[in-house]
XYZ file of C-alpha atoms in Angstrom:
546
model
C 85.680 119.893 75.946
C 88.661 118.256 77.485
C 88.791 119.581 80.942
C 92.302 120.136 82.706
C 92.827 118.653 85.754
C 95.371 119.138 88.329
C 96.383 120.031 91.875
C 97.443 123.125 93.545
C 101.541 123.240 94.522
C 101.123 125.603 97.527
C 100.719 124.659 101.314
C 101.264 126.346 104.183
C 103.271 125.255 107.455
C 100.642 125.283 109.045
C 98.886 122.938 107.155
C 101.925 120.449 106.656
C 102.117 120.475 110.893
C 98.688 118.854 110.549
C 98.934 115.463 111.362
C 98.323 113.518 114.674
C 99.030 109.310 115.456
C 97.787 107.896 118.611
C 101.214 105.804 119.978
C 99.372 104.640 122.925
C 102.403 106.551 125.016
C 105.566 104.583 123.791
C 108.056 104.997 121.967
C 109.178 102.987 118.906
C 112.518 102.207 119.923
C 110.916 100.470 123.098
C 112.167 97.405 122.511
C 109.936 94.290 122.365
C 108.969 92.135 125.361
C 111.606 89.054 125.382
C 109.243 86.184 126.196
C 106.120 87.717 124.868
C 105.179 86.030 121.386
C 105.241 88.728 118.165
C 101.602 87.903 116.636
C 98.645 90.404 116.426
C 94.854 89.229 115.830
C 93.220 92.495 113.989
C 90.397 92.718 112.333
C 89.735 94.220 109.143
C 85.684 95.379 107.909
C 85.902 94.286 104.107
C 87.605 92.058 102.090
C 90.665 93.218 99.673
C 89.952 93.164 95.480
C 94.400 93.257 94.566
C 97.378 94.130 96.092
C 98.251 95.843 92.414
C 99.028 99.769 93.807
C 98.242 101.456 90.724
C 94.976 99.586 90.785
C 93.754 99.804 94.189
C 91.562 102.667 95.298
C 90.421 100.925 98.663
C 93.189 98.892 99.945
C 95.735 101.566 100.989
C 96.189 99.931 105.135
C 97.085 96.799 103.804
C 99.092 98.483 101.362
C 100.482 100.401 103.809
C 102.656 97.469 105.708
C 103.630 95.191 102.976
C 105.044 97.993 100.329
C 107.160 101.362 100.812
C 107.415 104.461 98.967
C 110.474 106.793 99.218
C 109.291 108.508 101.943
C 107.263 107.646 104.848
C 105.614 108.722 107.910
C 107.092 107.858 111.463
C 105.378 107.833 115.075
C 105.213 110.951 115.155
C 104.366 111.865 111.840
C 107.140 113.247 110.096
C 108.548 112.879 106.836
C 110.818 110.470 106.959
C 113.576 108.955 104.428
C 112.105 104.865 103.639
C 113.358 103.791 100.677
C 115.177 106.565 99.697
C 118.475 106.756 101.941
C 117.896 109.871 102.575
C 115.244 113.169 101.639
C 115.858 114.034 98.414
C 118.100 117.477 96.886
C 115.929 119.987 95.238
C 116.330 121.854 92.097
C 116.547 125.782 92.683
C 114.099 125.870 91.206
C 111.426 123.473 93.056
C 111.016 121.140 89.565
C 113.685 118.843 90.244
C 114.068 116.151 92.438
C 116.925 113.646 93.316
C 116.465 110.865 95.345
C 119.220 108.229 96.228
C 117.622 104.488 96.977
C 119.001 102.616 100.149
C 122.002 100.292 99.129
C 120.152 97.175 101.080
C 116.427 98.130 99.435
C 115.288 94.515 98.648
C 112.027 93.143 97.416
C 110.719 90.014 99.646
C 112.549 87.958 96.547
C 116.119 88.784 97.425
C 116.290 91.353 94.377
C 116.932 95.134 94.858
C 114.974 97.459 94.557
C 115.232 100.119 92.106
C 115.052 103.838 90.056
C 113.410 101.337 87.445
C 110.828 100.454 90.128
C 109.461 103.665 90.679
C 109.614 104.498 86.680
C 107.979 101.325 85.911
C 104.881 102.003 88.507
C 104.837 105.588 87.774
C 103.956 104.590 84.192
C 101.762 102.151 85.315
C 99.825 104.730 87.420
C 99.568 107.238 84.427
C 98.930 104.588 81.759
C 95.392 105.901 80.299
C 94.669 102.064 78.926
C 95.609 100.811 82.731
C 92.855 102.698 84.049
C 94.389 103.683 87.470
C 91.552 105.435 89.455
C 94.293 107.946 91.557
C 95.972 108.482 88.467
C 94.472 112.033 89.132
C 97.398 112.605 91.667
C 99.567 112.515 89.057
C 98.204 115.382 86.778
C 99.939 118.588 87.064
C 102.498 117.217 89.589
C 104.506 114.921 87.320
C 105.603 116.458 84.533
C 103.357 115.200 81.627
C 101.285 113.022 83.484
C 98.271 115.120 82.279
C 99.473 115.345 78.999
C 99.655 111.735 79.043
C 96.479 110.426 80.853
C 94.380 113.808 78.624
C 96.529 113.948 74.696
C 97.752 110.681 74.133
C 101.500 111.525 74.931
C 103.107 108.617 75.267
C 103.856 107.340 79.119
C 108.142 107.346 78.325
C 107.430 110.842 78.135
C 106.561 111.192 82.822
C 109.378 113.151 84.219
C 110.404 109.996 86.318
C 114.011 109.068 85.005
C 116.558 106.037 86.109
C 119.574 108.001 86.402
C 121.328 105.046 87.317
C 120.439 101.525 89.450
C 119.878 103.035 92.388
C 118.928 107.174 91.529
C 115.947 108.431 90.410
C 115.043 111.812 88.921
C 111.689 113.696 89.278
C 110.837 116.573 87.452
C 107.349 118.308 87.993
C 104.997 120.406 86.284
C 105.331 123.557 89.061
C 106.533 123.738 93.136
C 104.670 121.516 94.860
C 105.359 121.433 98.813
C 103.761 118.674 99.891
C 104.940 116.206 97.449
C 107.101 114.156 99.996
C 103.744 113.665 101.298
C 102.571 112.483 98.401
C 105.164 110.172 98.504
C 103.586 108.133 100.873
C 100.676 107.107 99.105
C 100.785 103.251 97.923
C 99.621 105.134 94.139
C 103.884 106.636 94.567
C 105.320 103.334 95.511
C 107.256 101.064 93.230
C 106.959 97.716 91.227
C 108.798 95.474 90.169
C 108.865 95.298 86.311
C 110.266 92.001 85.739
C 108.028 90.395 88.653
C 104.776 92.334 87.089
C 105.312 91.704 83.767
C 105.660 87.715 84.172
C 102.548 87.779 86.081
C 100.253 89.982 84.025
C 96.485 89.793 84.842
C 97.345 87.520 87.454
C 99.820 90.412 89.409
C 98.292 91.533 92.909
C 95.551 88.738 92.873
C 96.953 86.485 95.082
C 100.032 86.557 97.967
C 101.968 84.575 95.959
C 101.112 86.450 92.726
C 102.934 89.694 94.538
C 106.090 91.309 95.670
C 106.914 92.860 98.134
C 109.381 95.946 99.696
C 107.887 96.589 103.252
C 108.482 96.026 107.152
C 105.998 92.904 106.003
C 104.326 90.436 103.227
C 101.432 88.779 102.662
C 100.517 85.019 103.091
C 97.299 83.477 103.209
C 95.780 85.523 101.232
C 93.406 85.608 97.360
C 90.877 88.115 96.039
C 88.701 85.224 95.081
C 88.648 83.892 99.320
C 89.559 87.668 100.657
C 88.374 87.461 103.515
C 91.272 86.868 105.672
C 94.978 87.471 105.227
C 97.979 87.886 107.496
C 101.213 89.672 107.581
C 104.349 88.162 107.688
C 107.479 89.670 109.172
C 110.286 90.307 106.057
C 113.036 89.080 105.912
C 114.315 91.450 103.315
C 113.424 94.711 104.829
C 116.102 96.866 105.078
C 114.794 98.281 108.899
C 113.419 94.225 109.916
C 115.377 95.359 113.115
C 112.642 97.692 113.816
C 109.707 95.315 113.680
C 108.885 93.430 116.297
C 105.792 91.815 115.163
C 106.065 88.462 113.626
C 102.747 88.038 112.195
C 99.145 89.430 112.475
C 96.149 88.153 111.704
C 93.549 89.805 109.714
C 89.822 88.409 109.415
C 87.142 89.920 107.602
C 84.245 90.818 110.656
C 81.415 92.988 109.352
C 79.098 92.571 112.484
C 80.271 94.903 115.889
C 79.282 92.066 118.093
C 80.841 89.652 116.814
C 84.055 91.378 116.956
C 83.249 92.264 120.168
C 82.341 88.843 121.063
C 85.795 88.041 119.557
C 87.928 90.580 121.321
C 86.751 89.646 125.190
C 86.992 85.768 123.717
C 90.900 87.051 123.636
C 91.264 86.115 119.348
C 91.395 89.302 118.708
C 93.505 92.029 119.816
C 91.935 95.231 118.795
C 88.091 95.732 116.914
C 86.776 99.053 115.495
C 83.571 99.675 117.336
C 80.382 101.996 116.738
C 76.797 102.481 118.080
C 75.303 101.799 121.243
C 78.958 99.714 121.760
C 80.252 102.759 121.659
C 78.595 104.338 124.972
C 77.959 100.635 126.566
C 82.323 100.947 125.917
C 82.968 104.452 126.649
C 84.348 103.797 130.596
C 86.081 100.139 129.344
C 89.852 100.450 130.440
C 90.101 99.203 126.726
C 88.079 101.773 125.100
C 90.408 104.571 123.136
C 89.131 106.794 120.206
C 90.863 108.606 117.515
C 89.579 111.305 115.169
C 89.138 111.071 111.167
C 89.817 113.211 108.393
C 87.506 110.877 106.576
C 83.150 112.229 105.590
C 80.382 110.541 104.354
C 78.359 111.665 101.848
C 75.169 110.761 99.819
C 77.315 110.192 96.031
C 74.289 110.934 93.273
C 74.417 110.446 90.103
C 72.937 112.648 87.540
C 72.722 110.779 84.891
C 69.747 109.972 86.255
C 67.115 112.000 84.778
C 65.115 112.969 88.019
C 68.803 113.575 89.581
C 69.777 116.179 86.997
C 66.950 118.818 88.753
C 68.898 121.169 90.998
C 65.563 121.489 93.488
C 65.402 117.690 93.470
C 68.752 117.232 94.976
C 68.576 120.438 96.974
C 65.383 118.167 99.177
C 67.541 115.900 99.288
C 70.197 117.751 100.791
C 68.512 119.378 103.186
C 65.623 116.886 104.694
C 68.838 115.133 106.571
C 68.698 115.312 110.374
C 72.706 114.807 110.765
C 73.436 115.585 114.442
C 70.699 113.211 114.816
C 72.618 110.451 112.841
C 75.429 111.055 114.793
C 74.264 111.689 118.511
C 71.470 109.287 118.385
C 73.187 106.465 116.146
C 77.014 106.343 115.712
C 76.736 107.573 118.904
C 81.500 107.541 118.663
C 82.376 111.259 118.543
C 81.841 111.557 115.255
C 80.001 114.406 113.868
C 77.727 116.713 111.595
C 79.327 118.117 108.478
C 77.762 120.638 105.974
C 80.516 120.281 104.289
C 82.800 118.716 101.877
C 86.224 119.594 103.715
C 86.593 118.360 107.644
C 87.194 119.333 110.187
C 90.952 119.820 111.516
C 92.444 119.602 107.303
C 94.033 122.259 107.260
C 93.414 125.929 108.315
C 94.224 129.469 107.200
C 97.314 130.460 106.410
C 96.462 134.327 107.216
C 94.653 133.938 110.737
C 94.710 129.977 111.508
C 90.920 129.166 111.695
C 90.174 126.043 110.799
C 88.637 125.714 107.217
C 85.554 124.321 108.378
C 84.717 127.639 110.036
C 86.062 130.352 107.316
C 83.600 128.643 104.948
C 80.705 128.080 107.039
C 77.616 125.437 106.227
C 77.135 125.456 102.692
C 73.931 123.132 103.494
C 71.668 122.709 106.511
C 69.220 120.632 108.108
C 65.881 122.983 106.677
C 62.202 120.716 106.681
C 60.389 123.312 104.833
C 62.729 124.584 102.669
C 63.636 120.676 101.507
C 59.889 120.043 101.173
C 59.952 123.321 99.463
C 62.283 122.738 96.306
C 61.270 119.490 96.479
C 58.369 119.959 95.499
C 59.060 122.367 93.251
C 61.403 119.785 91.332
C 58.184 117.559 91.251
C 56.267 120.341 89.737
C 59.195 121.211 87.324
C 58.900 117.249 86.407
C 55.624 116.812 86.029
C 55.233 113.481 88.486
C 53.588 113.069 91.983
C 56.226 110.342 93.210
C 59.387 108.829 92.431
C 61.852 105.459 93.309
C 65.892 105.591 93.634
C 67.933 103.098 94.621
C 69.771 103.862 97.244
C 73.167 101.575 97.005
C 75.587 100.635 100.264
C 78.336 98.411 101.597
C 77.106 95.085 103.530
C 78.736 96.400 106.962
C 76.526 97.181 109.987
C 77.394 101.191 110.267
C 76.835 101.185 106.425
C 73.581 99.871 106.807
C 72.169 101.762 109.761
C 73.385 105.188 107.822
C 70.673 103.859 104.147
C 68.296 102.854 106.956
C 68.544 106.287 108.538
C 68.744 108.167 105.195
C 65.762 105.952 104.223
C 63.753 107.292 107.188
C 64.544 110.842 106.495
C 63.757 111.055 103.279
C 60.431 109.859 103.681
C 59.328 110.816 106.174
C 59.993 114.563 105.249
C 59.813 114.325 101.209
C 56.371 112.961 100.569
C 55.957 111.330 97.604
C 59.852 109.286 97.784
C 60.942 105.783 97.669
C 63.913 105.076 98.867
C 64.680 101.021 98.384
C 68.063 99.931 100.112
C 70.358 97.763 98.305
C 73.447 96.540 100.378
C 76.840 94.535 98.647
C 80.507 93.925 99.394
C 81.909 97.427 99.608
C 83.783 96.627 96.717
C 81.110 95.611 94.900
C 79.770 99.287 95.965
C 82.559 100.966 94.638
C 82.844 99.642 91.448
C 78.504 100.799 90.710
C 79.408 104.268 91.886
C 83.052 104.376 89.472
C 80.909 102.700 86.594
C 78.075 105.407 87.167
C 75.577 102.349 87.629
C 74.004 103.372 90.670
C 71.095 105.936 91.428
C 72.026 106.810 94.954
C 74.953 105.572 97.179
C 76.146 106.010 100.813
C 79.867 106.716 100.243
C 83.027 108.310 101.438
C 86.991 109.941 101.338
C 89.368 109.761 103.375
C 92.016 112.469 102.860
C 94.810 111.501 101.254
C 96.998 115.345 102.378
C 96.661 117.834 104.807
C 94.685 120.073 102.261
C 91.524 121.366 101.679
C 92.297 120.846 97.366
C 92.075 116.736 98.004
C 88.692 117.094 98.425
C 87.881 120.085 96.557
C 88.588 118.904 93.305
C 86.593 116.284 93.348
C 83.442 118.032 92.245
C 85.808 119.013 88.833
C 84.478 117.248 86.020
C 87.349 114.923 84.618
C 87.374 113.437 88.414
C 83.678 113.304 90.009
C 82.012 109.892 89.914
C 78.397 111.997 90.153
C 78.995 112.537 86.444
C 78.065 115.783 86.269
C 80.216 118.881 84.723
C 79.184 122.675 85.856
C 81.723 125.328 83.781
C 82.182 127.280 87.131
C 83.269 124.898 89.383
C 86.016 123.679 86.647
C 86.334 127.358 86.449
C 87.146 127.554 89.842
C 89.291 124.706 90.878
C 91.806 125.591 87.301
C 91.845 128.794 89.191
C 93.129 127.617 92.276
C 95.707 126.136 90.388
C 97.347 129.054 89.464
C 97.014 130.447 93.248
C 100.750 128.404 94.066
C 101.865 131.613 94.786
C 99.079 133.359 96.168
C 98.131 131.299 99.762
C 95.221 133.255 100.760
C 93.801 133.327 97.687
C 93.835 130.006 96.744
C 91.784 129.839 100.222
C 89.379 131.728 99.628
C 88.771 129.801 95.587
C 88.476 126.758 98.036
C 85.985 128.199 100.367
C 84.059 129.368 96.967
C 84.142 125.812 95.214
C 82.686 124.287 98.020
C 79.679 126.848 98.302
C 79.215 126.208 94.355
C 79.271 122.876 94.372
C 77.336 122.127 97.608
C 75.225 125.137 98.023
C 73.902 125.946 94.581
C 74.347 123.490 92.620
C 74.009 120.883 95.501
C 75.807 118.359 93.288
C 75.704 114.946 96.485
C 75.233 115.331 100.087
C 77.795 115.510 103.091
C 76.665 113.622 105.907
C 79.173 112.704 108.865
C 82.301 113.129 109.430
C 83.586 109.941 111.693
C 85.664 109.586 114.607
C 87.288 106.036 115.677
C 86.100 104.218 118.465
C 88.375 100.614 119.457
C 88.821 99.115 121.841
C 92.585 97.270 122.057
C 94.119 94.822 124.445
C 96.741 97.162 126.971
C 99.529 94.865 125.567
C 99.287 96.653 122.036
C 101.515 99.682 121.180
C 103.014 101.784 118.981
C 100.002 100.896 115.980
C 100.023 104.168 114.260
C 96.890 105.680 113.711
C 96.468 109.296 111.926
C 94.205 111.704 111.265
C 94.508 110.994 107.856
C 95.998 108.468 105.611
C 96.358 104.641 106.513
C 97.159 102.754 110.061
C 100.949 101.412 110.118
C 102.333 98.652 112.003
C 105.368 98.445 111.336
C 106.432 99.764 114.909
C 104.040 98.205 116.655
C 104.390 95.461 118.995
C 102.882 93.395 122.034
C 104.040 94.025 125.126
C 103.948 90.951 127.716
C 101.878 88.506 127.779
C 98.151 88.731 126.718
C 97.320 85.975 129.713
């Protein structure tokens, strides 16, 4: 049976307010020092595979700095017009949004950004032949997106129309109070029809095969050799006077120790740190932290015969001492998590309680119960031992997590062998998306401040564990129909998480991240939201680096 998938459409005002930024105590109107060289040197953890906003699911920070959508967040985390000249006119029924695109919004080539650029990009997003990983963010949101994705409706029927060159009309399936937040996600960014068509399959695979409408343009990058790149100030950007940095260099640094050496030698201005480096540097004047609505978990491939057994999945989930990992291995402020919705993401619409407080812990650390489930699973399968390959990224933190999980599972579940295989993060993601894995460490970062952004991923239509549980799908569908009852919807989402993780054990949540980093005191106003992408639009160097 084809499963219909939609997002819920009601977001409380309290939830909409859940966005914080670390601006280093600066003001976005404060000018950069006139004698300071406006060059920022940063590290990145992984390579970029594509700059095609309709295809990428991982490169949101780079995309957020070289492209721009209709709306954006300012330094205080408030929604402001971006490519749009002002916030849209909305019909009384909440279904039709009319945007006027800035007259001075241009592509880096000097070509105007038009309403058709949005029509073209959004139609590409929902075209099943394009295979966009984030197409689900349109399903149930933009009119006819769901039927285009699932039922063969032509992409021309998508509810987005260029009224004229600079007027865009968007029609929704149902009222979506967080729609303006969705527009800040790269999946909703425009693409220049003529340029993308001319590049064909090469579009987005190098700096020169991409066109930009954001604060910066890419330089010195290709997907084939994607371990370094530069952002260069975009002189065609409509708000270029707010952009103080002339250039940002990025180099992939996978080892924290290497990054710290580059930071201390002055080659990097900011570097993320983790593990034993956190207590070592926590009293350093350059040390900072920032909480993230970002969870790590073990994805389990239910197509693997042994993992179709519920007791085996339950044993894996309950056998892991998450607190030991966050306290003794990471030591960066990350916290163990026993559900999917992160702490601090959303509050009960009536009581103001955090989702995690209301939902409790669907799973727990319980070795005795894990071992009982493990033995029951072995008996049901008629075997005494089994081996799983655990794929993980080739970063230092990913290696630490994989080795910790290997130790926990092999120690607590007799007869289990875990083989670790590290690979570049893009390759790991491709393997998970294609179902070519057994166990995988993976992660999910909130795109907007609502629990459904995590809960919906249990649905048959989009989960990557290759499972299908009708009761979960029915609850997800139920939540989409409760847009006019905030509390009922809230309770349904709690039930979804409980069924998926506490009854079906579809995967194993591990921890919620905190961002610990070292940053030079002359670096100002990098926007670091609790969820979403970093922005360098307002960043600047204050004074000499000497």
